[in-house]
Amino acid sequence: MSPSSSSPHAFRAIDVIRKKRDAIELSREEIEGLVNGYTKGDIPDYQVSAWLMAVVLRGMTRPETAALTDAMLHSGEVLDLSSLRARKVDKHSTGGVGDKTSLVLAPLAAAAGVAVPMISGRGLGHTGGTLDKLEAIPGFNVNLPVVEFRRLLEVCGCAMIGQTAEIAPADRKLYALRDVTGTVESPYLICASIMSKKLAEGIDALVLDVKTGSGAFMKSEKDAAFLAELMVETGERMGKKVIALITDMDQPLGNMIGNALEVVEVVEVLRGGGPEDLRELCLELVGWMLHLGGVAKSVTEGKEKSARLIASGQALERFRQMVELQGGDPLIIDHANRLPKAQHTMQVQTNKSGYLGSMQCEHIGTACVILGGGRERKEDSVDPAVGIILHKKVGDRVDIGEPIATIYYNSEPKAERARQLVVASCEISESAPSKKRTLVHRVIGKSAGAD
Amino acid sequence: MSPSSSSPHAFRAIDVIRKKRDAIELSREEIEGLVNGYTKGDIPDYQVSAWLMAVVLRGMTRPETAALTDAMLHSGEVLDLSSLRARKVDKHSTGGVGDKTSLVLAPLAAAAGVAVPMISGRGLGHTGGTLDKLEAIPGFNVNLPVVEFRRLLEVCGCAMIGQTAEIAPADRKLYALRDVTGTVESPYLICASIMSKKLAEGIDALVLDVKTGSGAFMKSEKDAAFLAELMVETGERMGKKVIALITDMDQPLGNMIGNALEVVEVVEVLRGGGPEDLRELCLELVGWMLHLGGVAKSVTEGKEKSARLIASGQALERFRQMVELQGGDPLIIDHANRLPKAQHTMQVQTNKSGYLGSMQCEHIGTACVILGGGRERKEDSVDPAVGIILHKKVGDRVDIGEPIATIYYNSEPKAERARQLVVASCEISESAPSKKRTLVHRVIGKSAGAD
């Protein structure tokens, strides 16, 4: 009866905005209309940003979240990897400090017989990005056309590239808008963003590493678990096998933070060494990848199989092959000095003896960004050489004068700022922490009891 | 400690959006920064629309509402009417159907000795607009420059114009954005929009007519009272005398709806006739205007004074003078046939006998819009001649075959749609309604006991 009822079937963005504002569930058609209209440029930024804010404050139902993911996924191409015989499995992390597991997992899982078509992102904020780490390897090319990506997967079983223009263009446009309108922090929008991109890889199964703690985007375990459940359910609605591990990010993962340094640590792990926490998490994640990928009956079997592939050197060989196929210098594996190297180092010491009680993990990540190892703005370039090596982890004994970390730097003033931040982020306590935080807090998903 | 802390004092719209999203109170400086940045074009639409949606869903505190009103008010000029000796008083209505009180009140209050610098709007949605009614008078010019507006106020004591480019430009820009982003319906934003424009008139006092009922924007009395309190408090914080009357809009005000028809009814009231409800509301509102304007000791005295000015013909003479000064044809007052006239009329009858139990008042307004008397889109032009005359009001006896209304039209198919809508909006009941709704539900404001 209202004047606007003269064309009742025409899609109007304003109606969809109002419904979400008033907490009324949107239909699949309404969500598709909005996403497609925005991607095509028919719906302006200012309407979509109002809708995004309504989503942040009103939330979404599970069917709405699935419909949004689906609409974003189908805004672009879904890779056709049906020519690959192996099951296609990927891993995605919500981002942390020192998290270089992707570089270990892709060749390791490929060596075990699953295909890993990994499309990754760059670092933003205090977290590192897989693409930045890969590009620390001289010559490594993360910008491959889809045909080349597919060929490498056939040859090597794994390939690691950046997002292409064809993959989920709606997500690129929406993410850029969310970034400037205070609408990043919504589990529903985060879920749709991650899952649309991952499902566009044409995968069969996905292992999610949802970080929680002072270095994660989701500081509380409750928020992390909520996001994990959302992503698992959304993936399952689309017929994929999805599992999520809630893992600890209350201190950096491993000892090295910074792009070239992290490649060094990846090689250490693939050689059978490396820090215990990083090694353990890699085995947990790859165990799940192999189990969901159908090459291990259980997660334990997957872990054991992977341990053998590391011990035999096959995992490292697969990494060498991938680096070479993507144009990188494979000699960095045996000659770490061929990686970009910072000009100076500086020791970080505490002014107090005791135990390393806790770390403000986000600040360690920020210290690395300050050194030039990450981006303060999207358009910034990254210095691959700089970074931090931690000599102490939470729970370790620390004495005055003993270095807790070494800073690798190319600018003295930046190094001094980073040093102060590292010192400030370490809490030294009188006694050793009573209980060690476990690395894997929970496993969420239908197959969660598979171990 | 975060990367962005390098310029801690720079104003960033994103920070203001995030704070409002997280329900943290904004400072006066933050609100000013946003409004000024948007008015100047430094802050894009898409950031402001996200902020507006956060305001709709999070609300605003009273200091925030006052700061927003103030920032919008000072985005443009505040009229300097200090040359006028009389106190300057205006009336504003939140919009209804058949509400032509402004045309009665301006000359009536001016005749009583207060100055009425009235800046009005056009009809939108189902409600009419004062400017459209004035323009039904051949030659009447609502687009006067400020100097001419001031001169007319000095000569005549009242003048009625449209919003100028100098008055609250932030409101014009914000309103256009709200209209397309589902962010109109917020009492805080409505308050700031109304009060910034009214306070820009340089007035001393303001009488607010906040409508409630099926023909009002605020259907529930609770919502109407909340908005009224907000506007009164905001005006008082700025040192103005403000009173709000919550008045009934469950059926059209008076009998005539449509621009030229409403001018006819205005003249009737100024002559001492006209329908009872319209006459009564005009006297209530003008009583308050005169009381706040300092020319009546009480509202009752203001009403009595006004009744005498009507009886003596002075109010009508003032109307005639205003029409003439603004270029309109003063002969319409004695010769209604000089007003635009519809070509055809159609009787509306009910198919049932009984009592008119209630009216869907918004639909009566929409019926007038369908006839061409209002706008479906902003850019539409208005047909001043068309409209509806009601022969029955709620509570009246109705018999089959007896006309309840007459439609004045220029297009047969539109008239038929309007007729159906009028019939559908009238509920005929077996017995007379037990209780008549009062016209003035409540009075809100510091002076509320002044009568």
PDB file of C-alpha atoms in Angstrom, chain B residues 108 269-270 272 283 286 290 300-313 315:
ATOM      1  CA  LEU B 108      -1.929  34.572  14.043  1.00  0.00           C
ATOM      2  CA  VAL B 269      -9.999  28.800  10.494  1.00  0.00           C
ATOM      3  CA  LEU B 270      -8.584  32.327  10.239  1.00  0.00           C
ATOM      4  CA  GLY B 272     -13.330  31.837  12.830  1.00  0.00           C
ATOM      5  CA  LEU B 283      -5.283  27.598  19.524  1.00  0.00           C
ATOM      6  CA  VAL B 286      -0.472  29.471  19.369  1.00  0.00           C
ATOM      7  CA  LEU B 290       2.482  33.555  22.701  1.00  0.00           C
ATOM      8  CA  THR B 300      -4.869  30.248  28.405  1.00  0.00           C
ATOM      9  CA  GLU B 301      -4.289  33.968  28.032  1.00  0.00           C
ATOM     10  CA  GLY B 302      -2.478  33.269  24.744  1.00  0.00           C
ATOM     11  CA  LYS B 303      -5.416  31.238  23.483  1.00  0.00           C
ATOM     12  CA  GLU B 304      -7.942  33.904  24.462  1.00  0.00           C
ATOM     13  CA  LYS B 305      -5.881  36.626  22.859  1.00  0.00           C
ATOM     14  CA  SER B 306      -5.622  34.588  19.667  1.00  0.00           C
ATOM     15  CA  ALA B 307      -9.356  33.874  19.608  1.00  0.00           C
ATOM     16  CA  ARG B 308      -9.973  37.643  19.750  1.00  0.00           C
ATOM     17  CA  LEU B 309      -7.498  38.273  16.897  1.00  0.00           C
ATOM     18  CA  ILE B 310      -9.406  35.760  14.785  1.00  0.00           C
ATOM     19  CA  ALA B 311     -12.789  37.207  15.702  1.00  0.00           C
ATOM     20  CA  SER B 312     -11.636  40.747  14.868  1.00  0.00           C
ATOM     21  CA  GLY B 313     -10.278  39.706  11.465  1.00  0.00           C
ATOM     22  CA  ALA B 315      -5.288  37.306  11.962  1.00  0.00           C
TER      23      ALA B 315
END
